[in-house]
Coordinates of C-alpha atoms in Angstrom, one line a residue:
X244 CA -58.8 -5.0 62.3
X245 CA -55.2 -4.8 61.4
X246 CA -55.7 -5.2 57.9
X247 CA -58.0 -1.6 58.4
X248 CA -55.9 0.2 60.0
X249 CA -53.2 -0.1 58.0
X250 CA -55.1 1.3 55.1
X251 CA -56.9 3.8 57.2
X252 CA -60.4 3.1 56.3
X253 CA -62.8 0.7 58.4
X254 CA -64.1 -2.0 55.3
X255 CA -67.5 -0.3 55.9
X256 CA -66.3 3.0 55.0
X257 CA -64.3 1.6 51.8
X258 CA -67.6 0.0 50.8
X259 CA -69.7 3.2 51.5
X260 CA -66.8 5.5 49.4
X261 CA -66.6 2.9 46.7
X262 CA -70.3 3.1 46.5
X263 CA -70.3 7.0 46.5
X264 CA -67.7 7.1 43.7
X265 CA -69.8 4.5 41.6
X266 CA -72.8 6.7 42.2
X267 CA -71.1 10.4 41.3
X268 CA -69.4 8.6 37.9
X269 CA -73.3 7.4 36.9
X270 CA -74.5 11.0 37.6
X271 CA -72.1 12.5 35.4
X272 CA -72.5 10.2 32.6
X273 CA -76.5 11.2 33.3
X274 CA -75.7 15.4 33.0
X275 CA -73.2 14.3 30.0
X276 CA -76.0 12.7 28.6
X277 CA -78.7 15.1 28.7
X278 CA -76.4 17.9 26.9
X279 CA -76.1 15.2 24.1
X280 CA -79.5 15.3 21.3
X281 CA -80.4 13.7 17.6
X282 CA -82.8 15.4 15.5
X283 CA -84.3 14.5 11.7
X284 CA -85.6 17.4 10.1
X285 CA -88.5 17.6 7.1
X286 CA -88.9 20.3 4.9
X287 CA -87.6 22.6 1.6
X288 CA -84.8 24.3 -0.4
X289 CA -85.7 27.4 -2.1
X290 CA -83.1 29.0 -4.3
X291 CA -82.4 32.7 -5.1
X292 CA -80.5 33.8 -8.3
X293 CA -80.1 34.7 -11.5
X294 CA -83.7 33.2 -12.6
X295 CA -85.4 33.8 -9.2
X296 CA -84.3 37.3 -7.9
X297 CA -86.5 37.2 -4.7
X298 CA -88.2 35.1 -2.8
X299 CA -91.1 32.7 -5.0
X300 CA -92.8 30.0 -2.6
X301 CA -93.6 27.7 -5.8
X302 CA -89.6 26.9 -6.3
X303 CA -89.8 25.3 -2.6
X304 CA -88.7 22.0 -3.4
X305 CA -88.3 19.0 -0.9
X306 CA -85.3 18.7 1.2
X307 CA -84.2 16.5 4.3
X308 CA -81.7 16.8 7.1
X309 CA -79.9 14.6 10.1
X310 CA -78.4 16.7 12.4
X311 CA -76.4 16.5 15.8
X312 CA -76.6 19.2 19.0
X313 CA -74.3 19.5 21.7
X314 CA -75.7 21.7 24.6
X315 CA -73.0 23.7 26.4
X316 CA -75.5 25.0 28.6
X317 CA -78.6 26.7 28.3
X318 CA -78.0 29.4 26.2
X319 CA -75.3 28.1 23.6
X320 CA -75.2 24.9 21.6
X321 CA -73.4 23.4 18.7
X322 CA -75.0 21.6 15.8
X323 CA -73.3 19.6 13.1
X324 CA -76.1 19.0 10.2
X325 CA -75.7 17.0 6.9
X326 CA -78.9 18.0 4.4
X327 CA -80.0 17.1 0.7
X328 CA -82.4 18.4 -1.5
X329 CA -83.5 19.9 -4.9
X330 CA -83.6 23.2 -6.0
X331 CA -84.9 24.6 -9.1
X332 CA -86.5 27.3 -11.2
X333 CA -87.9 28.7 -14.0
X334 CA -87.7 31.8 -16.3
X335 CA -91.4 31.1 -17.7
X336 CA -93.0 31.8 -14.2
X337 CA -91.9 34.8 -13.9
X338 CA -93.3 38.4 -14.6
X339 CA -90.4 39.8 -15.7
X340 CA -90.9 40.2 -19.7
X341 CA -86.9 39.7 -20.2
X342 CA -86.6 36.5 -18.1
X343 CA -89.8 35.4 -19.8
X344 CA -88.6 35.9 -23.1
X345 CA -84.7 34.2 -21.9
X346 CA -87.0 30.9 -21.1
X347 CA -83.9 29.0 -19.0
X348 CA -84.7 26.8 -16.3
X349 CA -82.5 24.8 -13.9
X350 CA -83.1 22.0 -11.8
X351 CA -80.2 20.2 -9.3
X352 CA -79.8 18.1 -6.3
X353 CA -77.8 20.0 -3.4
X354 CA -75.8 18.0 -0.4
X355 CA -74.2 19.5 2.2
X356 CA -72.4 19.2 5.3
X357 CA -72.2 21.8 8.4
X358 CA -71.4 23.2 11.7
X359 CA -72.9 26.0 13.8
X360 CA -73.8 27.3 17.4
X361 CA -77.1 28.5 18.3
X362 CA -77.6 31.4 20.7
X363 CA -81.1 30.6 22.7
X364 CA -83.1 33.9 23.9
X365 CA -85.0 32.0 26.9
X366 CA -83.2 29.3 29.6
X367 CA -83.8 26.3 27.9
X368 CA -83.1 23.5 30.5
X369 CA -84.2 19.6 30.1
X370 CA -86.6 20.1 32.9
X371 CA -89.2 18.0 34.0
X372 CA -93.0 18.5 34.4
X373 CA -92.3 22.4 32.8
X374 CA -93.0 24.3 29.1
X375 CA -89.5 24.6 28.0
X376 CA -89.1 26.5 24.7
X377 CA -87.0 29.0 23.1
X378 CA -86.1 31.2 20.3
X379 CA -83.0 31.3 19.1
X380 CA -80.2 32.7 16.4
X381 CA -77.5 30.5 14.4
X382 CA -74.5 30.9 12.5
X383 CA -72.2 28.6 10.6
X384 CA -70.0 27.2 7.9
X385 CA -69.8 24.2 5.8
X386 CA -69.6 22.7 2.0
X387 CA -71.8 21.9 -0.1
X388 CA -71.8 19.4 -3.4
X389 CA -74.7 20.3 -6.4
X390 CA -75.7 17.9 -9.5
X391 CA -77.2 20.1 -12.0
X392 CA -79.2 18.9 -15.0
X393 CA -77.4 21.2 -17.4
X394 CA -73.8 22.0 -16.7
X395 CA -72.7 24.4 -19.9
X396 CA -69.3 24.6 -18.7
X397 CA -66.3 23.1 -16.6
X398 CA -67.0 25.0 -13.4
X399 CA -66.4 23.9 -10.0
X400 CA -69.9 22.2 -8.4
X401 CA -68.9 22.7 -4.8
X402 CA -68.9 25.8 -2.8
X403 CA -68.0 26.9 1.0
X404 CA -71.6 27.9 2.6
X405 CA -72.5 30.1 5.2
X406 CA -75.5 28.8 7.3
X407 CA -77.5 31.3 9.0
X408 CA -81.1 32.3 10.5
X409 CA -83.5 31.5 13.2
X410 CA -85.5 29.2 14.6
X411 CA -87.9 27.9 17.8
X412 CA -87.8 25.1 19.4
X413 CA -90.3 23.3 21.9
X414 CA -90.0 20.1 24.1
X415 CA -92.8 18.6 23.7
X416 CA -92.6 15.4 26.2
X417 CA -89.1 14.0 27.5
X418 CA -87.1 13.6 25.7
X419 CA -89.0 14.7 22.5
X420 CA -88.8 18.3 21.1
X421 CA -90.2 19.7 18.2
X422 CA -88.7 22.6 16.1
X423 CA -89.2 25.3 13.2
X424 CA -86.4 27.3 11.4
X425 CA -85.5 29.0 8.3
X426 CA -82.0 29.7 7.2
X427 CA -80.2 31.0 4.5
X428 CA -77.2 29.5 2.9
X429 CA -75.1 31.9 0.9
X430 CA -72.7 30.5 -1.5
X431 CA -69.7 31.3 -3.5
X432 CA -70.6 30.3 -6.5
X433 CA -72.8 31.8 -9.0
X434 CA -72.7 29.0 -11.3
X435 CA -76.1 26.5 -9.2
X436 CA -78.3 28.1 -12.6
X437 CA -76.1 27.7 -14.9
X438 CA -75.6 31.1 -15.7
X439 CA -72.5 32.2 -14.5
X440 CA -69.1 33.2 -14.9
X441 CA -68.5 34.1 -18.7
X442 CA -71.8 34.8 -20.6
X443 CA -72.7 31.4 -22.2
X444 CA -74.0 33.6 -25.2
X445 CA -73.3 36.8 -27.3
X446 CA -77.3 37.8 -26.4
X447 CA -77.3 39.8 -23.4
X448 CA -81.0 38.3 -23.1
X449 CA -79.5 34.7 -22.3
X450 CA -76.7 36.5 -19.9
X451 CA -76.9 36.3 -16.0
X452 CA -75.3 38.4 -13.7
X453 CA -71.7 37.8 -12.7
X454 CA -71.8 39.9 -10.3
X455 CA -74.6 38.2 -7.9
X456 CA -73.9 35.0 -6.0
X457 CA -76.8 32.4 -5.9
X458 CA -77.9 31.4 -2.5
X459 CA -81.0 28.9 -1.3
X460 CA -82.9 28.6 1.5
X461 CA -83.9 25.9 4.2
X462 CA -87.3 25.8 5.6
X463 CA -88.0 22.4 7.6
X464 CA -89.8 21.4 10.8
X465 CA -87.8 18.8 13.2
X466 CA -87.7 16.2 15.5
X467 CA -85.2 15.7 18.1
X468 CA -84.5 13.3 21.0
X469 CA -82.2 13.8 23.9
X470 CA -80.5 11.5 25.5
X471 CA -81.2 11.0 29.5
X472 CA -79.0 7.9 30.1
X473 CA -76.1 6.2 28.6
X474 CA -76.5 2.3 29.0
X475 CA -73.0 0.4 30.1
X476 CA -72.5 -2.7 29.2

């Protein structure tokens, strides 16, 4: 009795705060948790350039993606993304006489690293036992590292990158979620075809333009799980 008095709590009401304290530090971990999600994504890079002015669906080549969210609540989140794939193209596929009769081609690995917030339209909350999905923006920065198969020159073969596009995403079953987006990268290099900087060749018909940046494109489907509770040791 006097050992409880002279701390001011009875031992059952030390037990019963100890408890409550125990119990508010596991929820927290929980709600810390459930803001935290890993996602793989599947799909292609599609370049734009100097041999591919616009959009051509048969230059998709395969591409891959492991990528990081942090949700800061229900409308914003932060992603961190590393992706690789190919990109490539060909002057003979085109029905431009000129770029048929320059017959270049291009193929090269691409690896890069970034960072970006999505904006989501809807309230997308991990809820349970509800359709939870949502539209949404994003915008970024990062670097990215290219290989190519033909380098006529000393130029650099990294380039800042600016990520950005939409997407929708759809939990399917805690904590599974499914997703679809399509984002642009634009570079700072004009040099991923080869055909940039100073003309390689006297023949205006073997020139690119300088003046254009190349850019590619990232289409891929994903798969992400959230995580509901941290495990202590």
């Amino acid at each position: 009795m006097e050992k409880a008095l002279k701390t001011g709590f009875p031992e059952s009401r030390k037990g019963s705060l100890a408890a409550w304290i125990l119990l508010f530090v596991l929820l927290s971990q929980t709600v810390s948790a459930q803001k935290v999600e890993l996602g793989v994504g599947l799909g292609g890079f599609n370049y734009n350039g100097d041999i591919s002015p616009s959009f051509r669906f048969r230059f998709l080549k395969p591409a891959g993606s492991v990528f990081f969210r942090y949700n800061l609540n229900s409308a914003l989140t932060l992603r961190a993304e590393v992706a690789g794939g190919l990109i490539g193209a060909k002057d003979s596929e085109s029905k431009d006489p000129q770029q048929v009769l320059r017959d270049q081609s291009f193929r090269t690995s691409v690896f890069e690293g970034s960072v970006a917030a999505e904006y989501n339209f809807l309230d997308y909350k991990e809820r349970r036992f509800a359709v939870n999905w949502t539209p949404y923006v994003f915008g970024g920065m990062g670097l990215a590292k290219f290989s190519p198969n033909v380098n006529s020159g000393g130029y650099r073969t990294n380039t800042l990158v600016l990520p950005y596009g939409v997407g929708v995403k759809y939990q399917i079953r805690r904590p599974w979620a499914v997703g679809l987006e399509y984002g642009t990268r634009k570079t700072f290099t004009d040099y991923l075809d080869n055909l940039g900087g100073d003309p390689a060749s006297v023949d205006k018909i073997q020139q690119g333009n300088p003046s254009l940046k190349d850019k590619y494109y990232y289409l891929r489907l994903s798969v992400t799980y959230t995580f509901y509770r941290i495990v202590c040791p």
